[in-house]
Tab-separated table of C-alpha atoms in Angstrom:
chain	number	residue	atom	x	y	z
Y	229	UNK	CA	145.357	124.423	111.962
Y	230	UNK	CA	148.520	121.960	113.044
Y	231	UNK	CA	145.852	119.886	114.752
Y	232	UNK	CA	144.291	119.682	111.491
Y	233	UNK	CA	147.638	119.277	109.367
Y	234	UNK	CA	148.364	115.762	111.555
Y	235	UNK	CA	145.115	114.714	111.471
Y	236	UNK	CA	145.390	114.829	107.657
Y	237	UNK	CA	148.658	113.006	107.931
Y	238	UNK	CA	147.525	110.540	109.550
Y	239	UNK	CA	145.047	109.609	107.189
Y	240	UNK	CA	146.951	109.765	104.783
Y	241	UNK	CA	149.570	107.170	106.029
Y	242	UNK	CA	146.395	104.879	106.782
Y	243	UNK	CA	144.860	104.981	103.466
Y	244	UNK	CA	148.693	104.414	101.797
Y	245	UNK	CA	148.940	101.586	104.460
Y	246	UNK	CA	145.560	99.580	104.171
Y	247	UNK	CA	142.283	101.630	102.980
Y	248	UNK	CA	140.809	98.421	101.863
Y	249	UNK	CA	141.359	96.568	105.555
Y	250	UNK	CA	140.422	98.828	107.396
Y	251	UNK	CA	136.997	100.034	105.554
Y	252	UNK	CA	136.305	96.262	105.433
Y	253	UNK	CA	137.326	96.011	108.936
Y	254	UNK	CA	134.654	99.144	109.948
Y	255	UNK	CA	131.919	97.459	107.891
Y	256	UNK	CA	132.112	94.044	108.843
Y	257	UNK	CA	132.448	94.594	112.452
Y	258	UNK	CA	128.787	95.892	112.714
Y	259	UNK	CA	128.037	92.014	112.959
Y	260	UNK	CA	130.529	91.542	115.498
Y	261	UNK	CA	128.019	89.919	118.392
Y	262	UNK	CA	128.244	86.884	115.701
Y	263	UNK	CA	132.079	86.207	116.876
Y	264	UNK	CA	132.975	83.905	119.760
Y	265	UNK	CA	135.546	85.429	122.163
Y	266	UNK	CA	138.267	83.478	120.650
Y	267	UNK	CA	137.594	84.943	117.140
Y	268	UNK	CA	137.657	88.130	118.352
Y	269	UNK	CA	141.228	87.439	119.734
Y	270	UNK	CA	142.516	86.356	116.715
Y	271	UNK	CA	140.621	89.000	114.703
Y	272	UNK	CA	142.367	91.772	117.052
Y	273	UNK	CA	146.080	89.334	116.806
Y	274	UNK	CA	145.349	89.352	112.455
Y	275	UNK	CA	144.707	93.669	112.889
Y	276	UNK	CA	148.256	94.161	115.358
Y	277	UNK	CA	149.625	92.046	111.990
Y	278	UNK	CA	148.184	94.475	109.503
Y	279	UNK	CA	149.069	97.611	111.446
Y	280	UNK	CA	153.001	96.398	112.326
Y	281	UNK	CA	154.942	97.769	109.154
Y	282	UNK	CA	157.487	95.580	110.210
Y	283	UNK	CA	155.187	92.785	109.331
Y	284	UNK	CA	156.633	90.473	106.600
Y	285	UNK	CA	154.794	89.913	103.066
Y	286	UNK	CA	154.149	86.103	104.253
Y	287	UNK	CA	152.661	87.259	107.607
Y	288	UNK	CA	150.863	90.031	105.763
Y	289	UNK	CA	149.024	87.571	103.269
Y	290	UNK	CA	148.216	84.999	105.694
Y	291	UNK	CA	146.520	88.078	107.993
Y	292	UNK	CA	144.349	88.644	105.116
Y	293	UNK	CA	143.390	85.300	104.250
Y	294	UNK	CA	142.751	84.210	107.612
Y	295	UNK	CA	140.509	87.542	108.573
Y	296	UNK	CA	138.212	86.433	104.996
Y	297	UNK	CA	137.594	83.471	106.858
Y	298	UNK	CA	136.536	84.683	109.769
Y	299	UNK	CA	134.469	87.680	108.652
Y	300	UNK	CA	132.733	85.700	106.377
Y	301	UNK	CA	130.409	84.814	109.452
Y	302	UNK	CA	129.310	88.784	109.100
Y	303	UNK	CA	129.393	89.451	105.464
Y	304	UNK	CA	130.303	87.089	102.514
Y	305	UNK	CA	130.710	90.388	100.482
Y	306	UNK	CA	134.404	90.607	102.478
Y	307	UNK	CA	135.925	87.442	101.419
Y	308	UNK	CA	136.538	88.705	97.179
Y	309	UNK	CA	138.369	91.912	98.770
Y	310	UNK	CA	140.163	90.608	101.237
Y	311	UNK	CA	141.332	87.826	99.297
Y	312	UNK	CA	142.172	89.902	96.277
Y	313	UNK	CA	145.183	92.091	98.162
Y	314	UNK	CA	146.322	88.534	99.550
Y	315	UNK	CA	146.518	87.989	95.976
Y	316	UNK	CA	148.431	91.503	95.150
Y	317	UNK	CA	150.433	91.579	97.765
Y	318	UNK	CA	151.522	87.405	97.392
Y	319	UNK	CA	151.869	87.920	93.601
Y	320	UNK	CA	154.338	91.342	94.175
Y	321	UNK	CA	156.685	89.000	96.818
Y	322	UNK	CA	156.749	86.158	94.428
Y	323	UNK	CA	158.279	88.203	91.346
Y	324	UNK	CA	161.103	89.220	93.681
Y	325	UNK	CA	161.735	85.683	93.561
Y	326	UNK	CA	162.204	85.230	97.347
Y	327	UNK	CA	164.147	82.130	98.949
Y	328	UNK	CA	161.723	78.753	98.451
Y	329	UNK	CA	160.960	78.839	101.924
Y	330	UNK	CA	158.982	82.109	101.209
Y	331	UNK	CA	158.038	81.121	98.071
Y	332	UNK	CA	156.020	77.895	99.918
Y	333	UNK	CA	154.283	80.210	102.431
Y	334	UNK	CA	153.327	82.871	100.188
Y	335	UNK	CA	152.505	80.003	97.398
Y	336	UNK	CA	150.367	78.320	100.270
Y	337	UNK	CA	147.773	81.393	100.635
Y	338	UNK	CA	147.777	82.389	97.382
Y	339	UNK	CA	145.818	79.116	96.532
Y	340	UNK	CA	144.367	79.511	99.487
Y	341	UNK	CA	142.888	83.092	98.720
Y	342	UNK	CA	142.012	81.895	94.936
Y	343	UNK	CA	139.896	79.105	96.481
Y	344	UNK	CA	138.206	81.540	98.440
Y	345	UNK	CA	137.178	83.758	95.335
Y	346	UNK	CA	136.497	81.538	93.622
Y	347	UNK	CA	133.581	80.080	96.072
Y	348	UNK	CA	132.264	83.236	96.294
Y	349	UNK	CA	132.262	83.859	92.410
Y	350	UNK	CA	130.661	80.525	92.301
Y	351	UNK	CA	127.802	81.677	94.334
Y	352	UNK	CA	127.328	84.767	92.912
Y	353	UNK	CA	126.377	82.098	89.814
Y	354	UNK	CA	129.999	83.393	87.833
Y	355	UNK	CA	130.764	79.580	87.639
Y	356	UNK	CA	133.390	80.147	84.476
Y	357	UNK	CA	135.037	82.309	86.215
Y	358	UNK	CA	134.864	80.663	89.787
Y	359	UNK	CA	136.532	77.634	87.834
Y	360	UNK	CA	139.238	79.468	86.512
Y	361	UNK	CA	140.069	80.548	90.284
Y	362	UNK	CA	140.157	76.877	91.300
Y	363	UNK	CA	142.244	75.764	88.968
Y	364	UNK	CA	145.059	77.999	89.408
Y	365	UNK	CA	144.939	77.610	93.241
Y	366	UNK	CA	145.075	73.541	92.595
Y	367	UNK	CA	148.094	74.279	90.213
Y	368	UNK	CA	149.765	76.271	93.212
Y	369	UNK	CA	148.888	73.381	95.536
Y	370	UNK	CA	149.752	70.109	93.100
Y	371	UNK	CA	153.003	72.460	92.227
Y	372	UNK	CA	154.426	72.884	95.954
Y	373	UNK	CA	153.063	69.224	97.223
Y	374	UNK	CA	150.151	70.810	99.496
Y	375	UNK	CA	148.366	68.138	100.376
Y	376	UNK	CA	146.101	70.549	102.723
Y	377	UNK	CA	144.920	72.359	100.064
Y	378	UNK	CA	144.241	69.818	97.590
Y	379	UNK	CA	141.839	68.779	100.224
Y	380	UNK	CA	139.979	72.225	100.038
Y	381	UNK	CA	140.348	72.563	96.250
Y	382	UNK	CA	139.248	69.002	95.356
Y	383	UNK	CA	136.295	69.751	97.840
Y	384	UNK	CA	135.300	72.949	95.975
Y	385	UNK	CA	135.549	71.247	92.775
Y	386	UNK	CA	133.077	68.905	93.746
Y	387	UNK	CA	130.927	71.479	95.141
Y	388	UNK	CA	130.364	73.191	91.762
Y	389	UNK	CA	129.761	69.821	90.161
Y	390	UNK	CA	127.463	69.366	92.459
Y	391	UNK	CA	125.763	72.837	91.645
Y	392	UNK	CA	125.965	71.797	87.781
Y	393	UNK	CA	123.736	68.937	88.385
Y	394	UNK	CA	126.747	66.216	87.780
Y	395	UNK	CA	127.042	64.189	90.913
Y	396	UNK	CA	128.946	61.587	89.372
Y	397	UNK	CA	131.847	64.253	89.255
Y	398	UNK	CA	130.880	66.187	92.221
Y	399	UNK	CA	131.634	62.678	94.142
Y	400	UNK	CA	134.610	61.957	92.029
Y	401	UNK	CA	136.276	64.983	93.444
Y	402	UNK	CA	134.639	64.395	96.963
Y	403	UNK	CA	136.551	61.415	96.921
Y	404	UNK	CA	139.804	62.440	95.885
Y	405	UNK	CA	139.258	64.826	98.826
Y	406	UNK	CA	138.400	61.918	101.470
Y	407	UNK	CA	141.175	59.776	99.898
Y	408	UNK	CA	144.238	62.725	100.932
Y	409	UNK	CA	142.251	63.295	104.109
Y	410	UNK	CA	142.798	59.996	105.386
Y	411	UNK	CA	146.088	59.700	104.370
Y	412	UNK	CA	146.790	62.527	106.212
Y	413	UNK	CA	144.799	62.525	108.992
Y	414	UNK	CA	142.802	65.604	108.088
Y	415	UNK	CA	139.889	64.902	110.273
Y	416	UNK	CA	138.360	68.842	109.124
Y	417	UNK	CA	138.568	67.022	105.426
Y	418	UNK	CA	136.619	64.115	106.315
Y	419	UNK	CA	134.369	65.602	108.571
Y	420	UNK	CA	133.491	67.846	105.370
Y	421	UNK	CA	133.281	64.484	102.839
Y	422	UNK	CA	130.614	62.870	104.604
Y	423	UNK	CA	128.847	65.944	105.322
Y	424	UNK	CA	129.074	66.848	101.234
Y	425	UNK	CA	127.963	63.359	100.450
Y	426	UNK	CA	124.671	63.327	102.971
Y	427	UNK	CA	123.881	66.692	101.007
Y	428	UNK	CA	124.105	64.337	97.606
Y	429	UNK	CA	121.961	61.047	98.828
Y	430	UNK	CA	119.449	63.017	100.381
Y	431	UNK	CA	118.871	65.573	97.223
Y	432	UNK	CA	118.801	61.664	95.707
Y	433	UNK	CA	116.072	60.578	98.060
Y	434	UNK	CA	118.155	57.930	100.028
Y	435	UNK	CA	117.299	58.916	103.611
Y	436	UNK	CA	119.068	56.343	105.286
Y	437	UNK	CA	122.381	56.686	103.369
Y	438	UNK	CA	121.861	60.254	104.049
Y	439	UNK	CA	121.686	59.805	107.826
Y	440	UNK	CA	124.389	57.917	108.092
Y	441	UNK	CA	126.874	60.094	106.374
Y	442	UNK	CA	125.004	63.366	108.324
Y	443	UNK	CA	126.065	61.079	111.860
Y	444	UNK	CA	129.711	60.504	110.745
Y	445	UNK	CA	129.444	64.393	110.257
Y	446	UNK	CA	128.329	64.850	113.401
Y	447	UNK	CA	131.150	62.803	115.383
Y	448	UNK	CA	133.759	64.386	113.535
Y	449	UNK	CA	132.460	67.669	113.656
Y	450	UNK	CA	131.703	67.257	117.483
Y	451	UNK	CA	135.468	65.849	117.744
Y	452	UNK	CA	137.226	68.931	116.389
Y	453	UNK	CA	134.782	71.389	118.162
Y	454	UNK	CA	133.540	72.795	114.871
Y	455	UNK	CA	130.626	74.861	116.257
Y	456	UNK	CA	129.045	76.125	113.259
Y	457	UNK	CA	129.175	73.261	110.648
Y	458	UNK	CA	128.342	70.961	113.602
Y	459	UNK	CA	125.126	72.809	113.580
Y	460	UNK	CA	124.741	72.754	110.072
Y	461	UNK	CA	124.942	68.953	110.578
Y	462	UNK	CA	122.411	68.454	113.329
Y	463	UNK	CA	120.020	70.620	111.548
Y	464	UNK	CA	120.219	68.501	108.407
Y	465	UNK	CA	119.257	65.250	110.268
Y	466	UNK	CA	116.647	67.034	111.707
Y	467	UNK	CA	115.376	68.122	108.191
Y	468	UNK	CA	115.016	64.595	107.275
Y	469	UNK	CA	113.359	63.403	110.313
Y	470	UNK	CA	110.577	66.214	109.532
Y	471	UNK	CA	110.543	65.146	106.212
Y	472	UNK	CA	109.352	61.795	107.357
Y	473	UNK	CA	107.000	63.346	110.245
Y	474	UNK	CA	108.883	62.396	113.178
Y	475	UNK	CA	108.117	65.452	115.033
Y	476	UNK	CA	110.049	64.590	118.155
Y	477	UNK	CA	113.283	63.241	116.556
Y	478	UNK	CA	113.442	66.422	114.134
Y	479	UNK	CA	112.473	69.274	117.143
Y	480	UNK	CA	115.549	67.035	119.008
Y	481	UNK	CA	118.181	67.555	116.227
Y	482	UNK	CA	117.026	71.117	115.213
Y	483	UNK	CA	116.963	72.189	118.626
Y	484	UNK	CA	120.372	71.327	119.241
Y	485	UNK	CA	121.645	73.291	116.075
Y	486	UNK	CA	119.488	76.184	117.509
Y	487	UNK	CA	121.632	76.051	120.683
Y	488	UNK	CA	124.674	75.962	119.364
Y	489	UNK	CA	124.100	78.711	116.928
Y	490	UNK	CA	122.518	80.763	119.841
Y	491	UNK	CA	125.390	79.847	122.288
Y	492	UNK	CA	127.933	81.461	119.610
Y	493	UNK	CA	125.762	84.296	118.091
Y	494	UNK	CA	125.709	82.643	114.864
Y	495	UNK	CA	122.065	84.880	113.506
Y	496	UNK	CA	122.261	83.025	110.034
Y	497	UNK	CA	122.185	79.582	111.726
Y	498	UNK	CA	119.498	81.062	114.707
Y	499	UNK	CA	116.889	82.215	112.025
Y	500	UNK	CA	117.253	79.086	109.783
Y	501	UNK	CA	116.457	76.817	113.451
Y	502	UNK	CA	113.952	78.965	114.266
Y	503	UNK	CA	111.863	78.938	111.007
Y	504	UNK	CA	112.348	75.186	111.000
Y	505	UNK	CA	111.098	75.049	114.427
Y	506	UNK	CA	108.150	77.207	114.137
Y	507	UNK	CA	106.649	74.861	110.633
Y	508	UNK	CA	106.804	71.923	113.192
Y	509	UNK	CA	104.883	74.481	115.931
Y	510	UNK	CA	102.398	75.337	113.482
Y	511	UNK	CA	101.702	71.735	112.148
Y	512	UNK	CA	101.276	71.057	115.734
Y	513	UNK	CA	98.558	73.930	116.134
Y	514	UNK	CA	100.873	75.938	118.934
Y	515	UNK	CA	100.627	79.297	117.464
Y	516	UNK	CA	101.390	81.734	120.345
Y	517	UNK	CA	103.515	81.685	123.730
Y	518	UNK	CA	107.681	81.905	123.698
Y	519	UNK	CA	107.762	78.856	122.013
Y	520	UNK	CA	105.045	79.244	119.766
Y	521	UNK	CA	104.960	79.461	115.663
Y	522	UNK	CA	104.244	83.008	115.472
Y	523	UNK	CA	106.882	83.960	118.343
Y	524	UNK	CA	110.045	82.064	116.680
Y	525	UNK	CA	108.514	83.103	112.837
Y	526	UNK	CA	109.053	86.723	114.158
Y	527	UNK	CA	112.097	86.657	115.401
Y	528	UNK	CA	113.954	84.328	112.332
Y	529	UNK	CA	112.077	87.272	110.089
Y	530	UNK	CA	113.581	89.680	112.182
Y	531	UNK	CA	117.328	87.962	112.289
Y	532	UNK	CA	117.367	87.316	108.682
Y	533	UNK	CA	116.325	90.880	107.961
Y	534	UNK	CA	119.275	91.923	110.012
Y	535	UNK	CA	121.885	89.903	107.895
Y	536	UNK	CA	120.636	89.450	104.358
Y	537	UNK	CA	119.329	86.503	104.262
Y	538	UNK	CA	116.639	86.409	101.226
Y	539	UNK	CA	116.033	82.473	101.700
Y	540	UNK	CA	114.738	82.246	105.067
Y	541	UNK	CA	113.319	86.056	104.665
Y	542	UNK	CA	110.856	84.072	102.240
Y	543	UNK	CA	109.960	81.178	104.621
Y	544	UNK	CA	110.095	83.232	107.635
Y	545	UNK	CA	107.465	85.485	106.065
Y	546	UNK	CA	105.564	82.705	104.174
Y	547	UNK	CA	105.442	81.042	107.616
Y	548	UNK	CA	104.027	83.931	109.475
Y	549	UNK	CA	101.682	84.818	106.387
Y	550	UNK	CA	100.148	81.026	107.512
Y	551	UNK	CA	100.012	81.822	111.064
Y	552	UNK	CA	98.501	85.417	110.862
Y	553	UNK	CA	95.510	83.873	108.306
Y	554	UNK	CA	94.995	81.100	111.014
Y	555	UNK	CA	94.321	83.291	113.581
Y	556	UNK	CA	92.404	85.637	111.717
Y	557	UNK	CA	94.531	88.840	111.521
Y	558	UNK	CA	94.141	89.130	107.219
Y	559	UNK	CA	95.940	92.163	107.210
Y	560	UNK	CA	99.114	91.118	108.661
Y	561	UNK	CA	98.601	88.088	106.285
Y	562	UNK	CA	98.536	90.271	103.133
Y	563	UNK	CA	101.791	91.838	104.641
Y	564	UNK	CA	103.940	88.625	104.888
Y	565	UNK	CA	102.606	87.172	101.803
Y	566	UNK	CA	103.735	90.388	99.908
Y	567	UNK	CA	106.791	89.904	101.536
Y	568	UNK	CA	106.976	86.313	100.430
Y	569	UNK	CA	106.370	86.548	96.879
Y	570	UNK	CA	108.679	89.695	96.484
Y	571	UNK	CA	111.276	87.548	97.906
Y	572	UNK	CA	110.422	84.385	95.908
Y	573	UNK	CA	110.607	86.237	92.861
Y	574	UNK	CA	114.087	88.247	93.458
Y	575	UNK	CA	115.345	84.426	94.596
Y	576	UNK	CA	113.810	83.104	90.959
Y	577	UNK	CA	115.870	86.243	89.069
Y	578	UNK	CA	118.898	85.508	90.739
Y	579	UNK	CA	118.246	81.388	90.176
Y	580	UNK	CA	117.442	82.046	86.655
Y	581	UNK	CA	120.666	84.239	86.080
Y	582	UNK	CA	123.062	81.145	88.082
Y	583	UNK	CA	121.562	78.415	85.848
Y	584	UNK	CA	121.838	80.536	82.723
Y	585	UNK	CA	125.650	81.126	83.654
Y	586	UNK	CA	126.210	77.360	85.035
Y	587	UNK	CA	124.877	76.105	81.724
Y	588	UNK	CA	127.836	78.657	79.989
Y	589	UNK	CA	130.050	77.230	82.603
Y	590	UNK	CA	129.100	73.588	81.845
Y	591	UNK	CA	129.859	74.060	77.942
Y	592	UNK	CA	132.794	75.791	79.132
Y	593	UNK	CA	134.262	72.950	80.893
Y	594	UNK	CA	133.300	70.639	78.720
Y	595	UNK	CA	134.834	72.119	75.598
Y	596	UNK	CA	138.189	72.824	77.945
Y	597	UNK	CA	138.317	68.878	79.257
């Protein structure tokens, strides 16, 4: 019965202490073959943060702001939580009206965690309210002179531009992004500019412009050692290249995203490679083998299963729907195809919903400016 008494205490004091961490904690470390060793250190330096009660407020909010941006890589659905007790706890410290050195820190995640939200409200198609986010973390940042974060917030501002079909603003703020970057020497910035504005001339049909921005991507990204959107990068040259059907020059840049998101467990990034690999194996009529279209369909199916990824659970099953009728196996063809369309049509729900709300947001903004 005493056994049971402490054992009751003690979870007590832990859901007091930090119910939402460590549930969040529980369920986003399922996906925890997707962190490199050095994430996991910091992950386990962030928890030893959490778990000190002599931890201050500043080093509190920064733990939780730092851990959204690491579990993202398992589960987007932890960033809003997270990010919200930065915000609690950051907002409590600040009406104590602490000394301004305090004030800066705690000032400097709070933006930093309303950024956050607000990209994930924004792609949850909440645009209105993703903007309202923004805006007060760029009033933080323009208040205390961070320069950092006006990078990140000017950057996000252009991304939902870009997602209301304005590109002449989206590049405004891209530019006002690049233009603190350089000034102060924020190579991460940049990196992200050029990568931002190959996304924009290649949804524009300019190819070349496109590459050339994706390359100066690339050597930044390769610079700072930034695994995952260096991947991202190689995979969109290699998108264009098949585009163009230059078979060899896309399999060359999507095979080096595929082993860089295989070298750090990156499944998101694995399946996307994989399904891009296997539509190049199946124009090329190599259906089976390791290397074959219906191999490297099965496996991005499988991976994108595993972590929720609708978008590539379509192609991936689209794909294999292709490859099963080719060979002749009509059942496992009606399967995929099933499979396909009930994931093209949640996709078109959830599309129809975003534009819907990022025409609201548009009139929004508009009205407001």
């Amino acid at each position: 019965m005493f056994i049971l008494l402490v054992i009751s205490e003690i979870i007590n004091v832990l859901i007091i202490k930090n119910l939402l961490y460590i549930l969040l904690l529980l369920s986003s470390f399922s996906g925890l073959a997707q962190f490199s060793p050095q994430q996991q250190n910091e992950i386990d330096r962030l928890d030893t943060v959490l778990d000190n009660p002599q931890s201050h407020d500043t080093s509190i909010v920064q733990a939780y702001v730092a851990l959204s941006e690491i579990l993202y890589l398992s589960n987007l659905d932890t960033i809003i939580p997270l990010c919200t007790k930065a915000q609690e706890i950051a907002e409590i410290a600040l009406a104590k009206n602490p000394p301004s050195q305090i004030q800066i820190a705690l000032k400097t995640s709070l933006s930093l965690a309303l950024n956050n939200i607000g990209y994930i409200l924004h792609n949850q198609g909440n645009t209105s309210l993703a903007l309202e986010y923004h805006v007060k973390g760029l009033n933080i940042q323009e208040q205390i002179g961070d320069k950092r974060g006006l990078v990140s917030s000017y950057n996000n501002f252009g991304y939902i531009h870009r997602g209301l079909d304005n590109m002449v603003l989206a590049i405004e703020y891209y530019e006002k992004s690049f233009k603190i970057s350089e000034e102060i020497g924020d190579k991460e910035g940049m990196a992200n500019y050029y990568n931002n504005i190959g996304v924009i001339y290649r949804a524009q049909g300019n190819t070349s412009l496109a590459l050339e921005y994706y390359t100066k991507s690339i050597d930044t990204y390769g610079e700072l050692g930034d695994k995952v959107n260096l991947a991202i990068a190689y995979l969109n040259v290699g998108l264009i290249h098949s585009k163009q059907k230059k078979t060899l020059l896309a399999l060359k840049f999507i095979n080096k995203s595929r082993e860089i998101n295989e070298k750090i467990g990156y499944k998101k990034g694995m399946a996307q490679s994989y399904t891009k690999i296997a539509e190049i194996r199946l124009l090329q009529g190599l259906l089976v083998g390791a290397e074959g279209a219906l191999a490297l369909a099965t496996k991005s199916l499988a991976l994108s299963k595993e972590v929720g990824y609708p978008n590539n659970i379509k192609d991936a099953s689209g794909l294999l729907s292709k490859i099963y009728s080719r060979q002749g196996n009509f059942q496992k063809a009606l399967e995929m195809r099933n499979i396909e369309i009930e994931m093209r049509d949640s996709l078109a729900s959830e599309e129809n919903i975003k534009a819907a709300a990022n025409q609201k947001a548009k009139y929004e903004y508009e009205k407001q400016k």
